Short mmCIF file of C-alpha atoms in Angstrom, two decimals:
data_model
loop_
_atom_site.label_atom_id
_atom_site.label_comp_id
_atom_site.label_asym_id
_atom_site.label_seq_id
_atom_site.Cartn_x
_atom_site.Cartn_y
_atom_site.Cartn_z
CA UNK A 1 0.00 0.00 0.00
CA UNK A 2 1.08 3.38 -0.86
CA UNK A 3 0.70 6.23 1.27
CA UNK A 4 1.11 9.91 -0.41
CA UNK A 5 0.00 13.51 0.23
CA UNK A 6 1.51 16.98 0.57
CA UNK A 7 3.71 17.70 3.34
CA UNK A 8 2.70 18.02 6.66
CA UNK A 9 -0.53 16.00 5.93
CA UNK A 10 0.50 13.05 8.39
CA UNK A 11 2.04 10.67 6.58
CA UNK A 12 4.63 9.73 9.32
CA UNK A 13 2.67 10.68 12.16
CA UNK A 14 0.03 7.57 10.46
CA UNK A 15 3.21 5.47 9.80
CA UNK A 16 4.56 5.99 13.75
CA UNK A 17 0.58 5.41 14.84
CA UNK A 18 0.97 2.14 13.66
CA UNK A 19 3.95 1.42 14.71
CA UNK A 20 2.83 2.53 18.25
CA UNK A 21 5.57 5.56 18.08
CA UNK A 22 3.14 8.43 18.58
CA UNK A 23 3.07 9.90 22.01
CA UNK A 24 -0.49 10.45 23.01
CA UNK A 25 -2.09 8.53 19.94
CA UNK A 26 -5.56 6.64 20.86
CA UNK A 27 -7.61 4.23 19.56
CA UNK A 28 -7.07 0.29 18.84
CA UNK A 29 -4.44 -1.70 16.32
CA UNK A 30 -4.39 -5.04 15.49
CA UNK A 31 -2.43 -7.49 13.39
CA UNK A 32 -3.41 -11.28 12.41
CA UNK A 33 -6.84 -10.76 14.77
CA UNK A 34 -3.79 -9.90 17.81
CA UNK A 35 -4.50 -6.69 19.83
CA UNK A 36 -2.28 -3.90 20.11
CA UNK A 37 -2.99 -3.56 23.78
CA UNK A 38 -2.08 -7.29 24.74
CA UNK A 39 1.50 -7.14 23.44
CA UNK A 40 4.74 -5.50 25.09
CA UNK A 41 5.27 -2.36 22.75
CA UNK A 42 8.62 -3.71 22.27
CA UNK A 43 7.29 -6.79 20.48
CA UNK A 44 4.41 -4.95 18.75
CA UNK A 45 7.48 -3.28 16.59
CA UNK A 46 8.91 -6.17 16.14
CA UNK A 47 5.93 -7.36 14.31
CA UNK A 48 5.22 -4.17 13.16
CA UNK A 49 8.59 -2.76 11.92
CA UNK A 50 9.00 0.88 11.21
CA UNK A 51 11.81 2.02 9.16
CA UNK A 52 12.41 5.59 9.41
CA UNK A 53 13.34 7.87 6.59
CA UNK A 54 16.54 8.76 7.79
CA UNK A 55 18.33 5.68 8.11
CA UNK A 56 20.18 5.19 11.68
CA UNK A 57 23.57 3.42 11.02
CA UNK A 58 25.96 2.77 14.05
CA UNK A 59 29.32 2.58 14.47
CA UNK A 60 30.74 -0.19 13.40
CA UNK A 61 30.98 -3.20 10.12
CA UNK A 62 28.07 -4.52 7.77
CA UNK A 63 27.47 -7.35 10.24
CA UNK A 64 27.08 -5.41 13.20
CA UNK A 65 24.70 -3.50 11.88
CA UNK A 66 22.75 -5.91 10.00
CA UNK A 67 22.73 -8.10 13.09
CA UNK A 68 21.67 -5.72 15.53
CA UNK A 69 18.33 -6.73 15.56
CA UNK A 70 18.93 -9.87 17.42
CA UNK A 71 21.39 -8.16 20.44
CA UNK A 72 18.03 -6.42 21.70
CA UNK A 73 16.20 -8.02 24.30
CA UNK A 74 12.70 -8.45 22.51
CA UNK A 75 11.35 -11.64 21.06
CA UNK A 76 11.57 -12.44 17.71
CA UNK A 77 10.18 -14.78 15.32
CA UNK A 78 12.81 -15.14 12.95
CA UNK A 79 16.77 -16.75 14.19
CA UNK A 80 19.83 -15.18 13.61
CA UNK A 81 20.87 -15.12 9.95
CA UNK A 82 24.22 -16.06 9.35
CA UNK A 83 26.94 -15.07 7.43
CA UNK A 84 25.83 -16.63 4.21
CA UNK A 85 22.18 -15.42 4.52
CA UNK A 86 23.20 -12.03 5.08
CA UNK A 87 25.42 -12.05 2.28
CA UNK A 88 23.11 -13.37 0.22
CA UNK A 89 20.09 -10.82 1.28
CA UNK A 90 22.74 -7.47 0.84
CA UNK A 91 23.03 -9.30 -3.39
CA UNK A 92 19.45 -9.19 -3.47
CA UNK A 93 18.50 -5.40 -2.97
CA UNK A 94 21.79 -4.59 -4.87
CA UNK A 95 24.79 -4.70 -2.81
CA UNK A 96 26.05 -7.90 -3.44
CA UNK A 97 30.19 -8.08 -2.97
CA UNK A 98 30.27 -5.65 0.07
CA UNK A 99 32.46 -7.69 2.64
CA UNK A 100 30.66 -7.85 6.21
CA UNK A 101 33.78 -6.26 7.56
CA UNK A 102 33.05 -3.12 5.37
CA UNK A 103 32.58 -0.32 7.68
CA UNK A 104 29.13 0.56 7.90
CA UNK A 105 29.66 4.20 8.54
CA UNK A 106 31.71 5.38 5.26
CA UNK A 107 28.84 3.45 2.87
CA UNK A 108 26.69 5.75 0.18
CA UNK A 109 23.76 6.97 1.59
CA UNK A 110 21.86 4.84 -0.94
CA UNK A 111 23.60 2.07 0.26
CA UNK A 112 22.99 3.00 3.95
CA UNK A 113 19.52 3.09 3.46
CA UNK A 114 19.49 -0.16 2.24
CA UNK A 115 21.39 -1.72 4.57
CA UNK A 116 18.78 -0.06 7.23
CA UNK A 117 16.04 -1.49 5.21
CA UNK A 118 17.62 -5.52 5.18
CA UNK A 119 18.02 -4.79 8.78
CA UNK A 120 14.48 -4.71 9.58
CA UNK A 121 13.54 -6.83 6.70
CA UNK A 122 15.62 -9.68 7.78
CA UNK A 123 13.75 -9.99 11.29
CA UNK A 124 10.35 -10.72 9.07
CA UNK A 125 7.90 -8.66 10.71
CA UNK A 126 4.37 -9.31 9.82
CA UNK A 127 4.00 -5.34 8.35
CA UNK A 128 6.98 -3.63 7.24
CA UNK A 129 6.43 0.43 7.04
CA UNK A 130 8.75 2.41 5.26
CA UNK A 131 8.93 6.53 5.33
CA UNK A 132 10.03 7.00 2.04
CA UNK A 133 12.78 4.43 1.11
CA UNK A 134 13.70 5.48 -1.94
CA UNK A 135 13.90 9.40 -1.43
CA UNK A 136 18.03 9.37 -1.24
CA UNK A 137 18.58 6.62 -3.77
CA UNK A 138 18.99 7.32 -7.84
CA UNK A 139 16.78 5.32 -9.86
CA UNK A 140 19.05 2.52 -10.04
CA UNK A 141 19.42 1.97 -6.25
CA UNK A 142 15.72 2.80 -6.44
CA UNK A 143 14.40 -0.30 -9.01
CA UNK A 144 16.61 -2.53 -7.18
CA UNK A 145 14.65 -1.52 -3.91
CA UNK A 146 11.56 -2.26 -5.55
CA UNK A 147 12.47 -5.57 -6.72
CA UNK A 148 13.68 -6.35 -3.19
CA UNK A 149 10.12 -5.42 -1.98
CA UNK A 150 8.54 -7.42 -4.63
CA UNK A 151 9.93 -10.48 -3.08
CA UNK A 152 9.32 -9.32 0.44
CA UNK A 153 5.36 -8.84 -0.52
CA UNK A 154 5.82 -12.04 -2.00
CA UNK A 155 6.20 -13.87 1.17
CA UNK A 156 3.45 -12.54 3.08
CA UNK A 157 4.83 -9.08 4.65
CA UNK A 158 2.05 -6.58 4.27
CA UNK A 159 4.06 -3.30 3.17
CA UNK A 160 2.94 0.38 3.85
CA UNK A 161 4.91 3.07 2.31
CA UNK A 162 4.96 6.39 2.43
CA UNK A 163 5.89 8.07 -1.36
CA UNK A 164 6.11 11.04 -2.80
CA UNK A 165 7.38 10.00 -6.31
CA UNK A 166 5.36 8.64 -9.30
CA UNK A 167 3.84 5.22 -8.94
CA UNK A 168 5.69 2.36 -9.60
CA UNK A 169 2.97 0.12 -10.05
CA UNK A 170 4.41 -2.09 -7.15
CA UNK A 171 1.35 -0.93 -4.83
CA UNK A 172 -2.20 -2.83 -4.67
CA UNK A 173 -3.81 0.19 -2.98
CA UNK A 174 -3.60 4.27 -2.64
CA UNK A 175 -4.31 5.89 0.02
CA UNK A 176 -3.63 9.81 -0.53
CA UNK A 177 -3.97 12.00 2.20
CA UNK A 178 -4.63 15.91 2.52
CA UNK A 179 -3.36 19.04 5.05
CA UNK A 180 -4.75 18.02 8.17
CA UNK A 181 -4.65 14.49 8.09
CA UNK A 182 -7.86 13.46 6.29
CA UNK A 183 -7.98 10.16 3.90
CA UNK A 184 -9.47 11.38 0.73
CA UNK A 185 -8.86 8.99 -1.65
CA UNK A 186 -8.39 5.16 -0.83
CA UNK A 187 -8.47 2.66 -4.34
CA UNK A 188 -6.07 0.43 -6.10
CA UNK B 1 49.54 37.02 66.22
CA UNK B 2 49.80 33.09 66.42
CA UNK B 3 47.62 31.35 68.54
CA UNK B 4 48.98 27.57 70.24
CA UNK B 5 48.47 25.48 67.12
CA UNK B 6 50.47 27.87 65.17
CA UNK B 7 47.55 28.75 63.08
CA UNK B 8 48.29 32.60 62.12
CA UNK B 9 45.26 34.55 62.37
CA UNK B 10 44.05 37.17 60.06
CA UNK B 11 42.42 40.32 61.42
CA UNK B 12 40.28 42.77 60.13
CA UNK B 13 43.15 45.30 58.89
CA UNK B 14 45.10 42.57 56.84
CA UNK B 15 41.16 41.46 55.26
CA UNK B 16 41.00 45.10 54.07
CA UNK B 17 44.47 45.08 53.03
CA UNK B 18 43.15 41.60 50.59
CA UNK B 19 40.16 43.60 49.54
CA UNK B 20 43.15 46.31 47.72
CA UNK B 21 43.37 43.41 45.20
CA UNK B 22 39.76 43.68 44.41
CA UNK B 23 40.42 47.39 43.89
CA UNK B 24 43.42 47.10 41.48
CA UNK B 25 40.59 44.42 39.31
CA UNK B 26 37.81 46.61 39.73
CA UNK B 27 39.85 49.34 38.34
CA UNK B 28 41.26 47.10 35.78
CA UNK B 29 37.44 46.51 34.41
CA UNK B 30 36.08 49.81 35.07
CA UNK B 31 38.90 51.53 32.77
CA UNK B 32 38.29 48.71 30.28
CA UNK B 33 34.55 48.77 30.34
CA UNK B 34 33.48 44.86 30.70
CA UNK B 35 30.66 45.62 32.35
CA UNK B 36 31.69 43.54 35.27
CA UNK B 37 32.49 46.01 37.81
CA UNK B 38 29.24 45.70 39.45
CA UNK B 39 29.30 41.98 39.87
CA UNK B 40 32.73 41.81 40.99
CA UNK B 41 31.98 44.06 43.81
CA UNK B 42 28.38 42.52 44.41
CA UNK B 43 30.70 38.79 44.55
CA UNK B 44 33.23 40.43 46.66
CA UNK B 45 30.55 41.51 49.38
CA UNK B 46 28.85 38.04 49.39
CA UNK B 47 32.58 36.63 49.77
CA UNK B 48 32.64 38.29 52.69
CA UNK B 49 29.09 37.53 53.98
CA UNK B 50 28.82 34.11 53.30
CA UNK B 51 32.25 33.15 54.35
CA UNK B 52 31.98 34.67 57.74
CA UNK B 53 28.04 34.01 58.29
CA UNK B 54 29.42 29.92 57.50
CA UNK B 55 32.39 30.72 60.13
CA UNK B 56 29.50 31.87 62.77
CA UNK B 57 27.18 28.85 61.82
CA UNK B 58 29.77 26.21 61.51
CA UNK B 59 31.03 27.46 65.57
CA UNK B 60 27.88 27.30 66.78
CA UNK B 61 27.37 23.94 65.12
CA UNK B 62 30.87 22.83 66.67
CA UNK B 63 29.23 23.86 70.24
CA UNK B 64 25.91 22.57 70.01
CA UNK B 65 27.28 19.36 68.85
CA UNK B 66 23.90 17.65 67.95
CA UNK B 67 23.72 15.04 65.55
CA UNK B 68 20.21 15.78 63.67
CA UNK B 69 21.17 19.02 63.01
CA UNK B 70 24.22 17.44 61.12
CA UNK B 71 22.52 15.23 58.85
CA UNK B 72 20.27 18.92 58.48
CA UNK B 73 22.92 20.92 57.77
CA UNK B 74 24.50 17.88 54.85
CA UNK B 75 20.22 17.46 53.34
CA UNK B 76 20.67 21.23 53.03
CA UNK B 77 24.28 21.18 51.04
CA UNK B 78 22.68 18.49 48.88
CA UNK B 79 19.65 20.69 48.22
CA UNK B 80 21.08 23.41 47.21
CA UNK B 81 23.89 21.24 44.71
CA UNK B 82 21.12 19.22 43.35
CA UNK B 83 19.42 22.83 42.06
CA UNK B 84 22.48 23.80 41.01
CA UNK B 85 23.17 20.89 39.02
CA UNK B 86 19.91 20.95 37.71
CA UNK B 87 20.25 24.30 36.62
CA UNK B 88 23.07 23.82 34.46
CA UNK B 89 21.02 20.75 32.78
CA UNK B 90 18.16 22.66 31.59
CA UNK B 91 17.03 20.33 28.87
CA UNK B 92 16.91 17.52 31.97
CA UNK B 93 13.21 16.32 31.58
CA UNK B 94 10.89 17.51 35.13
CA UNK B 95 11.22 15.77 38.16
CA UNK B 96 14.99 15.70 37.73
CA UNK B 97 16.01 18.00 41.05
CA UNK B 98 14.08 15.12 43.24
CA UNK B 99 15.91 12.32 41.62
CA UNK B 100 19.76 14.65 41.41
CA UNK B 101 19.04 15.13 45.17
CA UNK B 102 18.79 11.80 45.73
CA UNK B 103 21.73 10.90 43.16
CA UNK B 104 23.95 13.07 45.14
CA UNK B 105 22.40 12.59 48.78
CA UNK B 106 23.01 9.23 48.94
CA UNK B 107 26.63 8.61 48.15
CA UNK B 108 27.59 11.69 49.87
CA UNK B 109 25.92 10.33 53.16
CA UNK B 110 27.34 6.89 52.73
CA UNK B 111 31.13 8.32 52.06
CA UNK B 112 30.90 10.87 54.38
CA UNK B 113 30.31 8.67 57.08
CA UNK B 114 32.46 5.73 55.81
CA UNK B 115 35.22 8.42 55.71
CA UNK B 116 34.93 9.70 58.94
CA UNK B 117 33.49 6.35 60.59
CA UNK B 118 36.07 3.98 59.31
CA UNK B 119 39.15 6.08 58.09
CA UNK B 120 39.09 8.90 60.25
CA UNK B 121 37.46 7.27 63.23
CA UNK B 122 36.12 10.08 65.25
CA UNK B 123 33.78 10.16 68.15
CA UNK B 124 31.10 10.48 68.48
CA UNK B 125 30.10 9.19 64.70
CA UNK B 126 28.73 12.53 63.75
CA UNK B 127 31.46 15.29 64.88
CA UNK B 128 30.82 18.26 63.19
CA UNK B 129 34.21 19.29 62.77
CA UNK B 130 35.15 16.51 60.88
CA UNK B 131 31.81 15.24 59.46
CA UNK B 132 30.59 18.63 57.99
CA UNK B 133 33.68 20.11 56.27
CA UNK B 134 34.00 16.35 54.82
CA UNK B 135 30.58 16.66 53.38
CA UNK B 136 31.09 20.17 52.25
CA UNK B 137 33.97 18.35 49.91
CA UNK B 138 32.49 15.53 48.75
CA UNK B 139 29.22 17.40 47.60
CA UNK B 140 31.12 20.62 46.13
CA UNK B 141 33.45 18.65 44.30
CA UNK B 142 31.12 16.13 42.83
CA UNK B 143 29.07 18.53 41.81
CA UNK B 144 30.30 19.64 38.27
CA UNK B 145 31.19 15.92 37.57
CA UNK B 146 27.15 15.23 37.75
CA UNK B 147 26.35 17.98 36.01
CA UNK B 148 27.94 17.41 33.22
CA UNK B 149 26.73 13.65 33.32
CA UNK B 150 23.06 14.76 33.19
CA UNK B 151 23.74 17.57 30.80
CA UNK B 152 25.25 15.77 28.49
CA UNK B 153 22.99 13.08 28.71
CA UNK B 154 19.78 14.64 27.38
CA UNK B 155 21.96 16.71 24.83
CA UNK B 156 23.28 13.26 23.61
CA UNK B 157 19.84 11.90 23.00
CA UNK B 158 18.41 14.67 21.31
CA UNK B 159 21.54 14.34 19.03
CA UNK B 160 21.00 10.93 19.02
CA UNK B 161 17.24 11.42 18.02
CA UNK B 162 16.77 9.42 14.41
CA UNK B 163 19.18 6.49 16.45
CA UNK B 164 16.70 6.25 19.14
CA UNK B 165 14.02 6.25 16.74
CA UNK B 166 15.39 3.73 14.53
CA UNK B 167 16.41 1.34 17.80
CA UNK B 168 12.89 1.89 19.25
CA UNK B 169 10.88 1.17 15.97
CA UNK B 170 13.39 -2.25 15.67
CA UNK B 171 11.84 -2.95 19.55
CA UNK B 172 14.82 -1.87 21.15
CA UNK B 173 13.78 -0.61 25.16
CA UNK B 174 13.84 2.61 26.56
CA UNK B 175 17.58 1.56 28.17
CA UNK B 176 18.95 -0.21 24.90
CA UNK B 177 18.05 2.79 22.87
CA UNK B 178 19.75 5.06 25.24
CA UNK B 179 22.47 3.23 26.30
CA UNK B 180 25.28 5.04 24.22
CA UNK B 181 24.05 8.17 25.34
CA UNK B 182 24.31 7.05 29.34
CA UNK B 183 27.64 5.79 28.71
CA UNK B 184 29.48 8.85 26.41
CA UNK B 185 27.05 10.92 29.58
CA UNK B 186 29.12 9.22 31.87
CA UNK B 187 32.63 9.04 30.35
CA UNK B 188 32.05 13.05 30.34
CA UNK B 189 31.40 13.28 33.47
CA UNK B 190 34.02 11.22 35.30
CA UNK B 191 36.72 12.37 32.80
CA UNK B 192 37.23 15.82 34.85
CA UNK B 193 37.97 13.57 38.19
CA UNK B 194 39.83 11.18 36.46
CA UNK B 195 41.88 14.26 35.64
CA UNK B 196 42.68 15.55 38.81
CA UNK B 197 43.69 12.53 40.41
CA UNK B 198 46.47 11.91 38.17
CA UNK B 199 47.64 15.66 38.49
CA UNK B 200 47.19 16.53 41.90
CA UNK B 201 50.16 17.28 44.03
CA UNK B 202 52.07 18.30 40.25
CA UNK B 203 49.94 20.95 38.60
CA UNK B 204 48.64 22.00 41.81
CA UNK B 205 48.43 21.69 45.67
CA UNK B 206 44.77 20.61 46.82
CA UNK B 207 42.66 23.04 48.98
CA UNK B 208 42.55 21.06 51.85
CA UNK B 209 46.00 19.84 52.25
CA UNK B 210 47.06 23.96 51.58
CA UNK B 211 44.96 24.76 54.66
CA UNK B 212 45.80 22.11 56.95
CA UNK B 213 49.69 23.12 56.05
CA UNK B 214 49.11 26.77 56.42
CA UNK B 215 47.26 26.22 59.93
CA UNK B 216 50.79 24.43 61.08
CA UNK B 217 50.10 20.77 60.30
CA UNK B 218 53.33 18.44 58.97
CA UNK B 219 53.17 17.91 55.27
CA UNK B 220 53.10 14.25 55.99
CA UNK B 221 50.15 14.12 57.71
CA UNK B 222 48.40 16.35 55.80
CA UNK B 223 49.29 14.18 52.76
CA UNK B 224 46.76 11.22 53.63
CA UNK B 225 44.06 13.27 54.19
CA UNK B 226 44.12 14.51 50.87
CA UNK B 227 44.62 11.18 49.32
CA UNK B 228 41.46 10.19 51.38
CA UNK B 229 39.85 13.44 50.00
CA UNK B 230 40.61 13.30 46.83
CA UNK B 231 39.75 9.14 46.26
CA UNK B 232 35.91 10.00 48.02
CA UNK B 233 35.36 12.90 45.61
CA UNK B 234 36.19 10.70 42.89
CA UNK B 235 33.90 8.22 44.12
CA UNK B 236 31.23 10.54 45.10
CA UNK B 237 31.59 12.00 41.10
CA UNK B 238 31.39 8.58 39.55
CA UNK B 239 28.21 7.22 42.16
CA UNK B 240 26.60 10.60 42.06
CA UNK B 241 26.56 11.00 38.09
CA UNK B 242 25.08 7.36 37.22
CA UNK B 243 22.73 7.48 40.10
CA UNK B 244 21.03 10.73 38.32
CA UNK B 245 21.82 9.75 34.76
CA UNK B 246 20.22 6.11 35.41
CA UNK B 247 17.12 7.51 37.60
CA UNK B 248 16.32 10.24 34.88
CA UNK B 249 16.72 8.79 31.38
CA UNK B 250 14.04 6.83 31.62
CA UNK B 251 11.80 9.94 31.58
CA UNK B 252 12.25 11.04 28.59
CA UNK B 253 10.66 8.54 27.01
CA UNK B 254 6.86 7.85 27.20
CA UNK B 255 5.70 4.72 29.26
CA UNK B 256 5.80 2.53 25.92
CA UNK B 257 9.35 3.34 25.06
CA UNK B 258 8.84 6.37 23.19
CA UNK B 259 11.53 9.06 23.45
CA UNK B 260 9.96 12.53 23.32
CA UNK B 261 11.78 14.58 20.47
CA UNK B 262 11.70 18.30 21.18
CA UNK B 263 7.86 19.21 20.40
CA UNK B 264 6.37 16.68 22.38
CA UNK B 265 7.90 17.13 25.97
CA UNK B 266 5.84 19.16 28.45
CA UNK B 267 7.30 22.73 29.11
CA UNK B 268 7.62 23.76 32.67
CA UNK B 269 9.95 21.71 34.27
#
């Protein structure tokens, strides 16, 4: 699903609702029939995995980062991927060849981004939500994103992103909002 | 004038003859117009007051010899750090000068008394002479160290903001997201002490070990009180800044984890 509207109209404050990253927000979420209110917070965004638009890359190699994940405290679904599986997820969204040892910090931004996105991808969270993913990356980066996604949709993640550029045609539904936060247009 | 224990004592002429260096600096400004002539007077006069109002407090203290007031007179130095550390952490979220009263209160009381239980050994446990000039150091000198501990903790996480965010929305917890900020809060803060225990006695001659010389005491005996001074303000620094850093981080995020990013924090503190 595709989320789009001018700015200021709400877009991340609906992506951090779901999330459950908005201070003060009310009302009810649930995923798979399971309530919001009867899971940690912790593990609600574990199932429910943001990824911010400016991606958060800390000090240290590929692996560190891509693992990082799995040194938090929270449950998760998915084991530890190892060092083939990682290498083999950073050739699928386009940065196959990058040693694990690389330094995370001196990447591209393009490639940080992605690196931030197989981070969250790679604990296979039931919704993925992404705050524009492709706003720092050139189109190349950007259609390799997209295919990544493809195959991510393909295995059952529900994706919500937030876009400002031209459809792709990746999306099954549009939801475009306006100043103030009001949906006025929801369709394929 | 030199009274038995060879303490030299300074009367009112030579005081005014000390307040001719204020003159010579107040001149100095004046001529060059800082704009600081004013306060260096105004800070002059409350030298004066404070210092001898705490010389007529601190004998009648010595006489009355009462333990409660004691443990008063140290809740009363804490109070008036923990605002002052406070103070100079104005982005610390509310409720901090509770918890930085309590972060400095209780190491103080437990190293004070350690100190002057254990080390010292007077009688009766709570001596003023010895327990409230020991307290007096130990809270005065800790006090920048936790300071910059909570200062730099909240600056770090606002830095820190789209790393919070990102840890948070991954299901990181209030303390994993904020860890790196508690720890580089920390480092700050016990850097400074860290400092002055490996140039004390080199770069410069400590306060207390200056006085006890100039009021006739061997160098040698002064020596281990200093050591003992200077190891319990370096303890005091390093208990008193993660006791406020860990009891206040927490509050800046909401009860589900969520850090409040400037915006979304409640004004008055």
């Amino acid at each position: 699903m595709d989320v789009s509207g001018p700015s200021g109209s709400g877009k991340t404050t609906l992506l951090r609702t779901l999330a459950r990253l908005m201070p003060g927000a009310t009302g009810s979420l649930a995923v798979d029939g399971q309530r919001a209110d009867t899971l940690a917070p912790q593990r609600w965004r574990a199932l429910v995995a943001l990824l911010p638009q400016k991606p958060a890359i800390l000090p240290g190699d590929l692996r560190t980062n891509l693992v990082l994940p799995w040194r938090l405290k929270v449950e998760r679904d998915v084991a530890e991927p190892g060092s083939e599986a990682l290498l083999s997820a950073l050739d699928e969204v386009g940065l196959g060849g990058l040693p694990l040892d690389r330094d995370a910090t001196r990447l591209s931004v393009g490639q940080q981004a992605r690196v931030a996105l197989l981070r969250v991808v790679l604990t296979g969270p039931r919704v993925l939500l992404l705050d524009e993913p492709d706003a720092a990356l050139d189109p190349e980066s950007s259609s390799a994103l997209a295919q990544a996604l493809v195959r991510i949709a393909a295995t059952g993640t529900a994706i919500v992103r937030v876009r400002h550029r031209e459809s792709d045609g990746l999306a099954a539904r549009r939801l475009v909002l306006t100043q103030g936060g009001r949906l006025t247009e929801a369709g394929p | 004038m030199s009274d038995p224990a060879g303490v030299i004592a300074i009367g009112w002429p030579q005081l005014l003859l000390a307040t001719g260096f204020m003159v010579v600096t107040g001149g100095i400004t004046l001529a060059l117009q800082l704009g600081v002539t004013k306060a260096l007077w105004l800070g002059t006069l409350r030298t004066y007051l404070q210092l001898l109002a705490l010389g007529l407090v601190l004998g009648w203290v010595f006489r009355l010899r009462q333990p409660l007031l004691v443990l008063a007179i140290i809740g009363v130095m804490t109070a008036v750090a923990a605002q002052t550390v406070v103070r100079r952490a104005p982005d610390a979220p509310r409720g901090s000068y509770v918890r930085a009263w309590a972060a400095m209160g209780l190491p103080a009381l437990v190293i004070t008394f350690a100190v002057t239980g254990l080390i010292v050994r007077v009688e009766p446990w709570y001596l003023p002479r010895y327990v409230i000039p020991i307290a007096g150091m130990v809270i005065g000198n800790s006090m920048n160290g936790v300071a910059l501990a909570l200062e730099r903790t909240f600056a770090d996480m606002d830095a820190r903001e789209n790393e919070i965010l990102a840890l948070t929305a991954l299901g990181a917890s209030p303390w994993e997201a904020a860890r790196e900020s508690v720890r580089t809060a920390l480092r700050a803060g016990m850097i400074p002490s860290i400092n002055t225990l490996s140039t004390v006695g080199i770069v410069f001659i400590p306060g207390m070990m200056a006085g006890q010389v100039l009021a006739g005491a061997d160098p040698l005996v002064a020596a281990p009180y200093q050591i003992v001074v200077m190891l319990m303000v370096a303890t005091a620094d390093v208990l008193g800044s993660t006791l406020v850093v860990l009891l206040t981080f927490r509050r800046r995020f909401t009860p589900d984890g969520v850090f409040l990013e400037k915006g979304w924090r409640p004004h008055a503190r």
